[in-house]
Structure formats: structure tokens, C-alpha cells
Amino acid sequence: MNRDKMSYKTSQFIMFAGPALLLFTGTVIVPLFYGLYLTFTSWDGISLSKPFVGLANYSAAFADTSYWQSLGKTFIYSFFSVIFINIVAFLLAYAVTSGIKGQNFFRAGFFIPNLIGGIVLGYVWQFVFNRAFTALGASIKGGTVPSLLSTESGAMFCLILVSVWQYAGYMMLIYVAGFMSVPEALKEAALIDGCTPGQALRKVILPLMRSSFVQCLFLSVTRCFVVYDVNLSLTNGEPYGSSELAAMHVYQTAFKHQQFGTGQAEALILFLICAVVGVTQVYVGKKGEVEA
Amino acid sequence: MQEKKNTGRTIARVLTFILLLIVLAAFVFPFILVVINVFKTKADITVNPLSIIGNHGFTMDNFPNAMEKMNFLNVFKNSLIVTICATILTLLFSAMAAFVIVRNNWKACIIFFAVMIASMVIPFQVLMIPIVSVYGNLLKVVDQRLVLILLHVGFSVSMATFMYHGAIKTNVPKELEEAAYIDGCSRWQTFWKVVFPLLGPTTATVAIIDAMAFWNDYLLPSLILKDKMVQTIPISTKLFYGTYSTDIGLIMAALLLAMLPILILYLFLQKFIVKGVTSGAVKG
């Protein structure tokens, strides 16, 4: 059999990679380019005609102040979420690798929020904020206490809190893997050379865990930027659209206001910003990586 | 001196342990709250959501009520079908694709792999509008579980292929395959009889990550499945919440029902799940 023949190669490729190629093309490649085309049309979501409008959707997206406000809020939300997710995750990872009893039990426990979808989590927390915390507040202060979700800054705080709670356990697992990858011998050598445990952590362990930090930051940034499920079920943009983040705004523009072209243009802008932030952060992070 | 240091360390450990217990309690507090309130009447929940047993005592009514109104068995079945089929197809198609990509440096393989890797940074929001446009408006194939399954697979093959690619490259010795060829196996047979069985750990990791993602996904299914008969758990939870938001007892039961299947699974498989998610995250 001649294995260099074009027909052999083609049949092999189609036999093994064909199904994956077909489905991948159908769900990612075709929609990606079709979406690009949609940004130059004004489609209403129902009719089959898609009138060409040139760059009108992009200028509409740039002129849409509520879109830029939602992007600004997404920045604020992502900034605080990412910082707190990583601080909490790192501290938890440090604690559950310190050799205490029940480490695996704790790891498994902190991971639980990740098992459940954002929609359900948002509703559970809505109950906590609207019913449980208000009842608790009322029993302490007396009278009625308004829910945190009813004010603009309160709703943002709740979104951040729930995101930290949701993702900290996942990022913790990555930091745990990072801690475990630092060779025991290096830690011991540092301690024998007279480092305090704090110094050993800062001077030896942390630099070796740099790739874990890069990875966790990348994952949390890219997730927070396009958060939708929790936003939808926890606040649904309330009060008065003040907690509407960018991904939700894209959805609303397209599916609620039937401006699919503008919505797609806004989605592309969101993607570009997200990609630039993510790639820059990985680039900066990787530059100073060291190996044991 | 040494003894002092040791007692100091023990105290530190005990303190860490207690602190972790408190944090863990705070972590699971929302779930506990749901479990407590599911057994209370609507009036009792409104009066005091924090009490363990309400004035009207213990009730079991919320569960069957919510199950019936949500048509839980049906949505559970839908979720199960979609998750299982999509996971299996993702595993098979990605392993196959990874095999041909690793073992041949044909142009098609290199381009396909590079495009898949690059595509992993694209967020779903960029693709959702065109997907609705192509599959809902042009082809009109929405409201079918099969379409959702195939879309799920299409989205996850890139990541899964990437993981299988690494596994085949490092864990499957080429000599083993060559021995199979000499013994008369075709490539297809070699893949299924020799290569795929060696990829067990990767298969487990990919299966866990993807199955969880499919089971919990809301946005894609909500765009594809509008018909109540084919909807999955996250969509029906959302609809149920919108319809019965005043009947808080029912809501508690519905939320618990939505969480229970995966929590029960976690109880038995937590070791595998934690391990799978860790190795998946660290490689990806």
C-alpha cells in the first residue's frame, strides 16, 4: 500500500478527523464568519432578508452609551472579582496543602459551588440576599432591612461576592497543583539555610508557582469578562439596568431589541477587548517565569 | 526549644483547621439554607427563613409539587440524554482527530489543529447570534435535542482534541502501533484496539469536564430549545422561577431538585472529579 498517495491521506484524514472537522466548522468557523457578515447588515431576527448597511452597526455600537457603561461595569466587576477570587483561592490552597487533617475533604468541599450551574447558583443567592440576610438584619437591627440587591452598589457587591464564592474553589485546585509541583527538597533546603517559613514562601515557592498565577489570572479574567448566567439569575440587570454587564447587554441588544447586527458588533468588540487583556496578561506573566 | 516549636506548630495547625471549618461552613451555607427551607411551608419561610423548623412544622409537600409543575422527570431525562450523548461523541471524535493529527504531519492536520487551538479564545457570545441566525432562521432545525448535542460537541472538540493530542504524544509509544500494523491491523483497528484503551485517564478527565459543562449549560440550550418537551434542567429552572417566584417553598424544592443529581454524583465520584478537573485545568 502506498502511504504517500494523496487519496490515502485524504481518506485517512476524513475517516479520523472528519466528524470533528465537520462539527467544529459548523459550530465555530461558519458562525464566526457569518457573524462578521451579520455586523454589516440590519437583521431583525425573523425575516430572511438581511439588508446591507455598511458600518452602521459599528457606529451604532460606538454611540451606544449604555453599552459602554455596561463595559465599564464589567471592568469594575472583573477587576474586583479576579483579585478576590485569586486571593481567596491562594489562601485556601495554602491552607489545604499545609499538612493539616482532612485536606482532601476540604478541597472537595470548597469545590462544590463549581458543580452547579450559574443559573441555579444565582437563584440560591437571590434567596440568601433577599430573604435570609434581610431576616437576619431585621432581627439584629429591628424593623425591616432592605436587600443588598436593591441598591446599585449593593447589587454589584453581590455579583462580585457570588463570583468569588463560585470560582475560588476551582482556582484553589490549580494553586494546589502549583504548590505540589514545588519539589519538597527545595523547601527543605530553604528552611535549613535559615529561611523562616514566610521567607521560604516568598523567595522560593511563589516564584516557582508563577505559571499557576498566570493560568488562574487568565482563566478568571476571561470568565469574568463574559459572565452571563449569574448576572441573569442573580440581578437580571436590576435595579434599573445598573447591574447589566457587557455579555448581558449584547444579549439584550440582539434578542430583546431585535438589533442583531449591532448586537454582533458589540459582541465582537467585547471579544477583542477580552482577548487583548487576556493575551497581554499571559505575555507579561510568562516573561518572568522561572524553573526549578 | 524544639518542643516549644512543635507545640507552636500544633497550635497553628489546629487554628488553621478550625478556620477552614468556618470558611467551609460559610461556603456551603447557601445550600444548607435551601435544604432547611425545602421542608417548610411558604408562610414559615416568609416569617423566618433562618429557623430550622417552622411554626407549621415539617412538610414534604414542596417536593412532589415542584416535581410535577416542573415536569422534572422529563427535563431530567432530556438533560441526561443531551449530556451523555454529547460527552460520548466529544470523546470519540476528539480522540480520533487527535490520533491522526499526532501521527501525521500533513498540511491539513497542522492547519486544522492550529485553527482549533486559536478558536479556544473565542467566547460564546461572539457565536450565539450567528448560531441562532444559521440554525434557527436559515435551516430551521431548532427544538431538537440532536442539534443541541451536535453543537455541544462542536464547541468542545477543540479543547478535547488538544488534551488527547498531548496524551497520545507522551503516553502512546509508536512501537506499539507499529507492532499492531505488522500483525495485520489497519489504522482504524489499531486506534480502537491499541491506542484508545491507553488513553483512559485523559478520557476520564475530558468526560468529567465536558459532562459538567453540558449538564449546567444554560445559554446555548436556551437559544436552541424553545419547546417545553425537550428542555433541559437549567432552562426549566429559569422558567419555573419566573412562573412561581411568589411560591418560595416550591422554588426551594425546584432549586434543590436542580442541584441534587450532580451533588449525589459528587458524593460518590468526588475523588475522580477533583482529580479530573485539576489535571484538565493544569493542561489546558
Coordinates of C-alpha atoms in Angstrom, one line a residue:
Chain A
M1 CA 0.0 0.0 0.0
N2 CA 1.3 3.4 -0.9
R3 CA 1.1 5.6 2.1
D4 CA 2.3 8.7 0.4
K5 CA -0.6 8.8 -2.1
M6 CA -2.9 11.8 -1.8
S7 CA -6.0 9.5 -1.9
Y8 CA -4.7 7.5 1.1
K9 CA -4.0 10.6 3.1
T10 CA -7.4 12.1 2.3
S11 CA -9.3 9.0 3.2
Q12 CA -7.3 8.7 6.5
F13 CA -7.9 12.3 7.4
I14 CA -11.6 12.2 6.7
M15 CA -12.0 8.9 8.5
F16 CA -10.4 10.1 11.7
A17 CA -10.7 13.9 11.7
G18 CA -13.8 14.2 9.5
P19 CA -16.5 14.2 12.3
A20 CA -14.6 16.6 14.5
L21 CA -13.8 18.9 11.5
L22 CA -17.4 18.9 10.3
L23 CA -18.9 19.8 13.7
F24 CA -16.2 22.2 14.6
T25 CA -16.7 24.0 11.3
G26 CA -20.4 24.1 11.7
T27 CA -20.4 25.5 15.3
V28 CA -17.4 27.7 15.3
I29 CA -16.0 28.6 11.9
V30 CA -19.2 29.2 9.9
P31 CA -20.9 31.2 12.7
L32 CA -17.7 33.2 13.2
F33 CA -17.6 34.4 9.6
Y34 CA -21.4 34.5 9.3
G35 CA -21.4 36.7 12.4
L36 CA -18.8 39.0 10.8
Y37 CA -21.2 39.3 7.8
L38 CA -24.1 40.0 10.1
T39 CA -22.4 43.1 11.5
F40 CA -22.7 44.7 8.1
T41 CA -26.4 44.0 7.9
S42 CA -29.5 45.1 9.8
W43 CA -31.3 41.8 10.5
D44 CA -34.4 41.8 12.7
G45 CA -34.2 38.2 13.7
I46 CA -37.3 37.0 11.8
S47 CA -37.2 37.8 8.1
L48 CA -34.9 36.1 5.7
S49 CA -33.7 39.3 4.2
K50 CA -30.6 40.9 5.7
P51 CA -30.2 44.4 4.2
F52 CA -26.6 45.6 3.8
V53 CA -25.9 48.7 6.0
G54 CA -22.2 49.0 5.8
L55 CA -20.5 50.2 9.0
A56 CA -23.8 51.5 10.6
N57 CA -23.8 48.8 13.2
Y58 CA -20.3 49.7 14.4
S59 CA -21.1 53.3 14.6
A60 CA -24.3 52.4 16.5
A61 CA -22.2 50.3 18.9
F62 CA -19.8 53.1 19.5
A63 CA -22.6 55.5 20.0
D64 CA -24.5 53.2 22.4
T65 CA -23.6 54.8 25.7
S66 CA -25.4 52.1 27.7
Y67 CA -23.1 49.5 26.1
W68 CA -20.0 51.4 27.1
Q69 CA -21.5 51.8 30.6
S70 CA -22.0 48.1 30.8
L71 CA -18.4 47.6 29.6
G72 CA -17.2 49.9 32.3
K73 CA -19.1 48.0 34.9
T74 CA -17.7 44.7 33.5
F75 CA -14.3 46.2 34.1
I76 CA -15.0 47.1 37.7
Y77 CA -16.7 43.8 38.3
S78 CA -13.9 41.8 36.7
F79 CA -11.2 43.7 38.5
F80 CA -12.5 43.1 42.0
S81 CA -13.7 39.6 41.2
V82 CA -10.4 38.5 39.8
I83 CA -8.4 40.0 42.7
F84 CA -10.5 38.4 45.4
I85 CA -11.0 35.1 43.6
N86 CA -7.2 34.7 43.4
I87 CA -6.5 35.9 47.0
V88 CA -9.2 33.6 48.4
A89 CA -8.1 30.7 46.2
F90 CA -4.5 31.1 47.0
L91 CA -5.1 31.3 50.8
L92 CA -7.3 28.2 50.7
A93 CA -4.7 26.3 48.6
Y94 CA -2.0 27.3 51.1
A95 CA -4.1 26.1 54.0
V96 CA -5.2 22.8 52.4
T97 CA -1.6 21.9 51.5
S98 CA -0.1 22.7 54.8
G99 CA -0.4 19.1 56.0
I100 CA -3.5 19.5 58.3
K101 CA -6.0 16.8 58.8
G102 CA -8.8 16.3 56.3
Q103 CA -7.1 18.1 53.4
N104 CA -8.9 16.2 50.7
F105 CA -12.2 16.7 52.5
F106 CA -11.7 20.5 52.5
R107 CA -10.5 20.5 48.8
A108 CA -13.6 18.6 47.8
G109 CA -15.8 20.9 49.9
F110 CA -14.6 24.2 48.5
F111 CA -15.1 22.9 45.0
I112 CA -18.8 22.3 45.5
P113 CA -20.1 25.6 44.0
N114 CA -18.4 24.8 40.7
L115 CA -20.6 21.7 40.3
I116 CA -23.7 23.7 39.9
G117 CA -24.7 25.9 37.0
G118 CA -24.7 29.7 37.2
I119 CA -28.5 30.0 36.8
V120 CA -29.2 27.8 39.9
L121 CA -26.5 29.4 41.9
G122 CA -27.8 32.9 41.2
Y123 CA -31.3 32.0 42.4
V124 CA -30.0 30.3 45.5
W125 CA -28.1 33.5 46.4
Q126 CA -31.0 35.7 45.5
F127 CA -32.9 33.8 48.2
V128 CA -30.0 34.3 50.6
F129 CA -29.7 38.1 49.9
N130 CA -33.4 38.8 49.7
R131 CA -34.8 36.6 52.4
A132 CA -32.1 35.3 54.7
F133 CA -29.9 38.3 55.1
T134 CA -32.8 40.7 55.4
A135 CA -34.4 38.5 58.1
L136 CA -31.0 38.4 59.9
G137 CA -30.6 42.1 59.6
A138 CA -34.1 42.7 60.8
S139 CA -33.6 40.5 63.9
I140 CA -30.4 42.4 64.8
K141 CA -31.5 45.9 64.0
G142 CA -35.2 45.6 64.3
G143 CA -37.7 46.9 61.7
T144 CA -37.2 46.0 58.0
V145 CA -33.9 46.0 56.3
P146 CA -33.7 46.5 52.5
S147 CA -32.0 43.8 50.5
L148 CA -28.4 44.4 49.3
L149 CA -29.7 43.6 45.8
S150 CA -32.0 46.7 45.7
T151 CA -29.2 49.2 45.5
E152 CA -26.8 49.8 42.6
S153 CA -23.6 49.3 44.5
G154 CA -25.1 46.6 46.6
A155 CA -26.0 44.6 43.5
M156 CA -22.5 44.9 42.2
F157 CA -21.1 43.8 45.5
C158 CA -23.4 40.8 45.5
L159 CA -22.3 39.8 41.9
I160 CA -18.7 40.0 43.0
L161 CA -19.3 38.1 46.2
V162 CA -21.1 35.3 44.4
S163 CA -18.4 35.1 41.6
V164 CA -15.6 34.9 44.2
W165 CA -17.6 32.1 46.0
Q166 CA -18.2 30.3 42.8
Y167 CA -14.7 30.3 41.3
A168 CA -12.4 30.4 44.3
G169 CA -12.7 26.6 44.8
Y170 CA -11.8 25.9 41.1
M171 CA -8.8 28.3 41.2
M172 CA -7.8 26.7 44.5
L173 CA -7.3 23.4 42.8
I174 CA -4.9 25.0 40.3
Y175 CA -2.9 26.6 43.1
V176 CA -2.9 23.3 45.0
A177 CA -1.4 21.7 41.9
G178 CA 1.1 24.5 41.8
F179 CA 2.1 24.0 45.5
M180 CA 2.5 20.3 44.9
S181 CA 4.8 20.9 41.9
V182 CA 7.4 22.7 44.0
P183 CA 9.9 20.0 45.0
E184 CA 10.0 19.2 48.7
A185 CA 13.8 19.2 48.7
L186 CA 13.8 22.9 47.7
K187 CA 11.5 23.9 50.5
E188 CA 13.6 21.9 53.0
A189 CA 16.9 23.4 51.7
A190 CA 15.4 26.9 52.1
L191 CA 14.4 26.1 55.7
I192 CA 17.8 24.6 56.5
D193 CA 19.5 27.6 55.1
G194 CA 17.8 29.7 57.7
C195 CA 14.7 31.0 55.9
T196 CA 11.6 31.5 58.0
P197 CA 8.5 29.7 56.5
G198 CA 7.3 33.1 55.3
Q199 CA 10.6 33.8 53.6
A200 CA 10.6 30.4 52.0
L201 CA 7.1 31.0 50.7
R202 CA 8.0 34.4 49.2
K203 CA 11.5 33.7 47.9
V204 CA 11.3 30.1 46.8
I205 CA 7.8 28.8 46.5
L206 CA 6.0 31.8 44.9
P207 CA 8.5 32.3 42.1
L208 CA 8.2 28.7 41.2
M209 CA 4.4 28.9 41.1
R210 CA 4.3 31.8 38.7
S211 CA 2.7 29.7 36.0
S212 CA -0.2 28.8 38.3
F213 CA -0.7 32.5 38.9
V214 CA -0.6 33.3 35.1
Q215 CA -3.1 30.5 34.5
C216 CA -5.5 31.4 37.3
L217 CA -5.5 35.0 36.3
F218 CA -6.1 34.2 32.7
L219 CA -9.0 31.8 33.5
S220 CA -10.6 34.2 35.9
V221 CA -10.2 37.2 33.7
T222 CA -11.7 35.5 30.6
R223 CA -14.5 34.0 32.6
C224 CA -15.5 37.2 34.4
F225 CA -15.4 39.3 31.2
V226 CA -18.2 37.2 29.6
V227 CA -20.2 36.3 32.7
Y228 CA -23.8 35.9 31.9
D229 CA -25.7 33.2 33.8
V230 CA -25.2 34.5 37.3
N231 CA -25.8 38.1 36.1
L232 CA -29.1 36.9 34.6
S233 CA -30.4 34.9 37.6
L234 CA -29.0 36.9 40.5
T235 CA -29.7 40.5 39.5
N236 CA -31.2 40.4 35.9
G237 CA -29.6 43.8 35.5
E238 CA -31.7 45.3 38.3
P239 CA -32.0 47.8 39.8
Y240 CA -32.8 49.8 36.7
G241 CA -30.3 48.1 34.5
S242 CA -27.5 49.3 36.7
S243 CA -26.0 45.8 37.1
E244 CA -26.2 44.8 33.4
L245 CA -22.8 43.6 32.4
A246 CA -21.5 43.5 28.8
A247 CA -22.4 39.9 27.9
M248 CA -26.0 40.6 29.1
H249 CA -26.1 43.8 27.2
V250 CA -25.1 42.0 24.0
Y251 CA -27.9 39.5 24.6
Q252 CA -30.4 42.3 25.2
T253 CA -29.4 44.3 22.2
A254 CA -29.8 41.3 19.9
F255 CA -32.7 39.3 21.3
K256 CA -34.7 41.9 23.1
H257 CA -34.3 44.9 20.9
Q258 CA -34.0 42.8 17.7
Q259 CA -30.9 44.6 16.6
F260 CA -28.9 41.6 15.7
G261 CA -26.3 43.4 13.6
T262 CA -25.5 45.9 16.4
G263 CA -25.5 43.1 19.0
Q264 CA -23.0 41.1 17.0
A265 CA -20.8 44.2 16.5
E266 CA -20.9 44.7 20.3
A267 CA -20.0 41.1 20.9
L268 CA -17.0 41.3 18.6
I269 CA -15.8 44.4 20.4
L270 CA -16.2 42.6 23.7
F271 CA -14.2 39.7 22.3
L272 CA -11.4 41.9 21.1
I273 CA -11.1 43.6 24.5
C274 CA -11.2 40.3 26.3
A275 CA -8.5 38.8 24.0
V276 CA -6.2 41.8 24.3
V277 CA -6.5 41.8 28.2
G278 CA -6.0 38.0 28.4
V279 CA -3.1 37.8 26.0
T280 CA -1.3 40.8 27.5
Q281 CA -1.6 39.3 30.9
V282 CA -0.3 35.9 29.8
Y283 CA 2.6 37.6 27.9
V284 CA 3.6 39.8 30.9
G285 CA 3.2 36.8 33.2
K286 CA 5.2 34.3 31.2
K287 CA 8.1 36.7 30.7
G288 CA 9.3 36.4 34.3
E289 CA 8.8 32.7 34.6
V290 CA 11.5 30.6 36.3
E291 CA 12.0 26.9 36.6
A292 CA 13.3 24.7 39.4
Chain B
M1 CA 13.3 24.9 72.3
Q2 CA 12.4 22.1 69.8
E3 CA 9.4 21.2 71.9
K4 CA 8.2 24.8 72.1
K5 CA 8.4 25.0 68.3
N6 CA 6.4 21.8 68.0
T7 CA 3.6 22.9 70.2
G8 CA 3.6 26.2 68.3
R9 CA 3.2 24.3 65.1
T10 CA 0.4 22.1 66.5
I11 CA -1.5 25.2 67.7
A12 CA -1.1 26.7 64.3
R13 CA -2.4 23.6 62.7
V14 CA -5.4 23.4 65.0
L15 CA -6.2 27.0 64.3
T16 CA -5.9 26.5 60.6
F17 CA -8.2 23.6 60.8
I18 CA -10.9 25.5 62.8
L19 CA -10.6 28.4 60.5
L20 CA -11.0 26.2 57.4
L21 CA -14.1 24.6 59.0
I22 CA -15.6 28.0 59.5
V23 CA -14.9 29.0 55.9
L24 CA -16.3 25.8 54.6
A25 CA -19.4 26.3 56.6
A26 CA -19.8 29.7 55.0
F27 CA -19.2 28.1 51.6
V28 CA -22.0 25.6 52.0
F29 CA -24.3 27.9 53.9
P30 CA -26.5 28.8 50.9
F31 CA -27.0 25.1 50.1
I32 CA -27.9 24.3 53.8
L33 CA -30.3 27.2 53.7
V34 CA -32.1 25.7 50.7
V35 CA -32.2 22.3 52.3
I36 CA -33.7 23.7 55.5
N37 CA -36.4 25.7 53.8
V38 CA -37.4 23.0 51.4
F39 CA -39.2 21.3 54.3
K40 CA -41.1 24.4 55.5
T41 CA -44.4 25.9 54.4
K42 CA -44.4 29.1 52.3
A43 CA -45.7 31.1 55.3
D44 CA -42.9 29.8 57.6
I45 CA -40.2 30.6 55.1
T46 CA -41.5 34.2 54.7
V47 CA -41.6 34.7 58.5
N48 CA -38.2 33.3 59.2
P49 CA -36.0 31.7 56.5
L50 CA -33.3 31.1 59.1
S51 CA -35.2 28.9 61.6
I52 CA -34.6 25.2 61.2
I53 CA -38.2 24.1 61.7
G54 CA -41.2 26.5 61.0
N55 CA -44.2 27.1 63.2
H56 CA -46.3 24.9 61.0
G57 CA -43.8 22.1 61.3
F58 CA -42.2 19.8 58.8
T59 CA -43.7 19.5 55.3
M60 CA -42.9 17.2 52.4
D61 CA -45.4 18.8 50.0
N62 CA -43.0 21.1 48.2
F63 CA -41.1 18.3 46.5
P64 CA -43.8 16.4 44.7
N65 CA -45.5 19.7 43.9
A66 CA -42.4 21.2 42.3
M67 CA -41.6 17.9 40.6
E68 CA -45.0 17.8 39.0
K69 CA -45.1 21.5 38.0
M70 CA -41.6 21.4 36.6
N71 CA -42.2 18.1 34.8
F72 CA -38.9 17.2 36.5
L73 CA -38.7 13.6 35.2
N74 CA -39.0 14.8 31.6
V75 CA -36.4 17.6 31.9
F76 CA -34.1 15.3 33.9
K77 CA -34.4 12.8 31.0
N78 CA -33.6 15.5 28.5
S79 CA -30.6 16.7 30.4
L80 CA -29.3 13.1 30.7
I81 CA -29.7 12.3 27.0
V82 CA -28.0 15.5 25.9
T83 CA -25.2 15.2 28.4
I84 CA -24.4 11.6 27.8
C85 CA -24.7 11.7 24.0
A86 CA -22.7 14.9 23.7
T87 CA -20.0 13.6 26.1
I88 CA -19.5 10.3 24.3
L89 CA -19.4 11.9 20.8
T90 CA -16.9 14.5 22.0
L91 CA -14.7 11.8 23.4
L92 CA -14.8 9.6 20.3
F93 CA -14.4 12.4 17.7
S94 CA -11.7 14.2 19.5
A95 CA -9.6 11.1 20.2
M96 CA -9.9 10.1 16.6
A97 CA -8.9 13.6 15.4
A98 CA -6.0 13.8 17.8
F99 CA -4.7 10.5 16.7
V100 CA -4.5 11.4 13.0
I101 CA -3.0 14.8 13.9
V102 CA -0.3 13.5 16.1
R103 CA 0.9 10.7 13.9
N104 CA 1.0 12.6 10.5
N105 CA 2.4 16.0 9.8
W106 CA 0.2 16.5 6.8
K107 CA -0.7 20.1 6.0
A108 CA -4.4 19.5 6.7
C109 CA -3.6 18.2 10.2
I110 CA -1.3 21.1 11.0
I111 CA -3.8 23.7 9.8
F112 CA -6.8 22.0 11.5
F113 CA -5.0 21.8 14.8
A114 CA -3.7 25.4 14.7
V115 CA -7.2 26.7 13.9
M116 CA -8.7 24.7 16.8
I117 CA -6.2 26.0 19.3
A118 CA -6.7 29.5 18.1
S119 CA -10.5 29.1 18.4
M120 CA -10.4 28.4 22.1
V121 CA -10.2 32.0 22.9
I122 CA -13.5 32.9 21.2
P123 CA -16.2 33.5 23.8
F124 CA -19.6 32.0 23.2
Q125 CA -21.2 35.5 23.0
V126 CA -19.5 36.0 19.6
L127 CA -21.1 32.9 18.1
M128 CA -24.5 32.9 19.7
I129 CA -26.2 35.4 17.4
P130 CA -24.9 33.8 14.2
I131 CA -25.8 30.4 15.5
V132 CA -29.4 31.5 16.1
S133 CA -29.4 33.0 12.6
V134 CA -28.0 30.0 10.8
Y135 CA -29.7 27.2 12.7
G136 CA -32.9 28.9 13.7
N137 CA -33.5 31.3 10.8
L138 CA -31.9 29.7 7.8
L139 CA -32.0 26.0 8.5
K140 CA -34.9 26.0 11.0
V141 CA -33.6 23.0 12.9
V142 CA -34.2 24.3 16.5
D143 CA -36.2 22.4 19.1
Q144 CA -34.3 19.2 18.5
R145 CA -32.1 17.6 21.1
L146 CA -29.8 16.2 18.3
V147 CA -28.9 19.7 17.1
L148 CA -28.0 20.8 20.7
I149 CA -25.9 17.7 21.1
L150 CA -24.0 18.3 17.9
L151 CA -23.5 21.9 18.7
H152 CA -22.2 21.0 22.2
V153 CA -19.7 18.6 20.5
G154 CA -18.7 21.2 18.0
F155 CA -17.8 23.6 20.8
S156 CA -15.8 21.1 22.9
V157 CA -13.9 19.2 20.3
S158 CA -11.1 21.8 20.1
M159 CA -10.2 21.6 23.8
A160 CA -10.7 17.8 24.0
T161 CA -8.6 17.2 20.9
F162 CA -5.9 19.4 22.4
M163 CA -5.9 17.3 25.5
Y164 CA -5.9 14.0 23.6
H165 CA -3.1 15.4 21.4
G166 CA -0.8 15.8 24.5
A167 CA -1.8 12.4 25.8
I168 CA -1.1 10.5 22.6
K169 CA 2.2 12.3 22.1
T170 CA 3.5 11.4 25.5
N171 CA 1.8 8.2 26.6
V172 CA 1.4 6.1 23.5
P173 CA 4.6 4.5 22.3
K174 CA 4.8 4.4 18.5
E175 CA 6.4 1.0 18.6
L176 CA 3.2 -0.4 20.0
E177 CA 1.3 0.8 17.0
E178 CA 3.9 -0.4 14.6
A179 CA 3.7 -3.9 16.1
A180 CA 0.0 -3.8 15.5
Y181 CA 0.4 -2.9 11.9
I182 CA 2.9 -5.7 11.4
D183 CA 0.4 -8.1 12.9
G184 CA -2.0 -7.0 10.2
C185 CA -4.2 -4.4 12.0
S186 CA -5.4 -1.5 9.9
R187 CA -5.0 2.1 11.3
W188 CA -8.6 2.1 12.3
Q189 CA -8.3 -1.2 14.2
T190 CA -5.0 -0.1 15.7
F191 CA -6.6 3.1 17.0
W192 CA -9.6 1.3 18.7
K193 CA -7.7 -1.8 19.9
V194 CA -4.3 -0.3 20.9
V195 CA -4.4 3.5 21.2
F196 CA -7.8 4.4 22.6
P197 CA -7.6 1.9 25.6
L198 CA -4.3 3.5 26.6
L199 CA -5.9 6.9 26.8
G200 CA -8.1 6.1 29.8
P201 CA -7.0 8.8 32.2
T202 CA -7.4 11.6 29.6
T203 CA -10.8 10.1 28.6
A204 CA -11.9 10.3 32.2
T205 CA -10.7 13.9 32.6
V206 CA -12.3 15.1 29.4
A207 CA -15.5 13.3 30.2
I208 CA -15.8 14.9 33.6
I209 CA -15.1 18.4 32.5
D210 CA -17.4 18.2 29.4
A211 CA -20.2 16.4 31.1
M212 CA -20.3 19.0 33.9
A213 CA -20.2 21.8 31.3
F214 CA -23.0 20.3 29.2
W215 CA -25.2 19.5 32.2
N216 CA -25.0 23.0 33.6
D217 CA -25.0 25.0 30.3
Y218 CA -27.9 27.4 30.1
L219 CA -27.3 29.9 27.3
L220 CA -26.8 27.6 24.3
P221 CA -29.7 25.3 25.2
S222 CA -32.0 28.2 25.9
L223 CA -31.4 29.5 22.3
I224 CA -31.9 26.1 20.7
L225 CA -34.6 24.5 22.7
K226 CA -37.8 26.6 22.9
D227 CA -40.2 23.7 23.1
K228 CA -41.0 22.6 26.7
M229 CA -40.9 18.9 25.9
V230 CA -37.2 18.9 25.0
Q231 CA -35.9 21.5 27.5
T232 CA -33.1 20.7 30.0
I233 CA -32.9 21.3 33.8
P234 CA -31.2 24.8 33.7
I235 CA -33.8 26.2 31.3
S236 CA -36.8 24.8 33.1
T237 CA -35.4 26.1 36.4
K238 CA -35.3 29.5 34.9
L239 CA -38.8 29.3 33.6
F240 CA -40.1 27.8 36.8
Y241 CA -38.6 30.6 38.8
G242 CA -40.2 33.2 36.5
T243 CA -43.7 31.5 36.9
Y244 CA -43.7 30.6 40.6
S245 CA -41.5 33.3 42.1
T246 CA -44.0 34.1 44.8
D247 CA -44.3 30.5 46.0
I248 CA -41.0 30.3 47.7
G249 CA -41.4 26.8 49.0
L250 CA -41.8 25.5 45.5
I251 CA -38.8 27.5 44.4
M252 CA -36.7 25.9 47.1
A253 CA -37.8 22.5 46.1
A254 CA -37.1 23.2 42.4
L255 CA -33.6 24.6 43.2
L256 CA -32.8 21.5 45.3
L257 CA -34.0 19.2 42.5
A258 CA -31.8 21.0 40.0
M259 CA -28.8 20.6 42.3
L260 CA -29.4 17.1 43.6
P261 CA -28.3 14.9 40.7
I262 CA -24.9 16.4 40.4
L263 CA -24.4 16.6 44.2
I264 CA -25.2 12.9 44.6
L265 CA -22.9 12.0 41.8
Y266 CA -20.2 14.1 43.5
L267 CA -20.7 12.2 46.8
F268 CA -19.5 9.1 45.0
L269 CA -17.1 10.4 42.5
Q270 CA -15.6 13.4 44.2
K271 CA -12.1 12.0 44.1
F272 CA -12.2 11.5 40.3
I273 CA -13.9 14.8 39.7
V274 CA -11.4 16.8 41.8
K275 CA -8.5 15.0 40.1
G276 CA -10.0 15.3 36.6
V277 CA -10.8 19.0 36.9
T278 CA -7.3 19.7 38.3
S279 CA -5.4 17.8 35.5
G280 CA -7.8 19.3 32.9
A281 CA -7.2 22.9 34.2
V282 CA -3.5 22.5 34.5
K283 CA -3.1 21.1 31.0
G284 CA -5.5 23.5 29.4

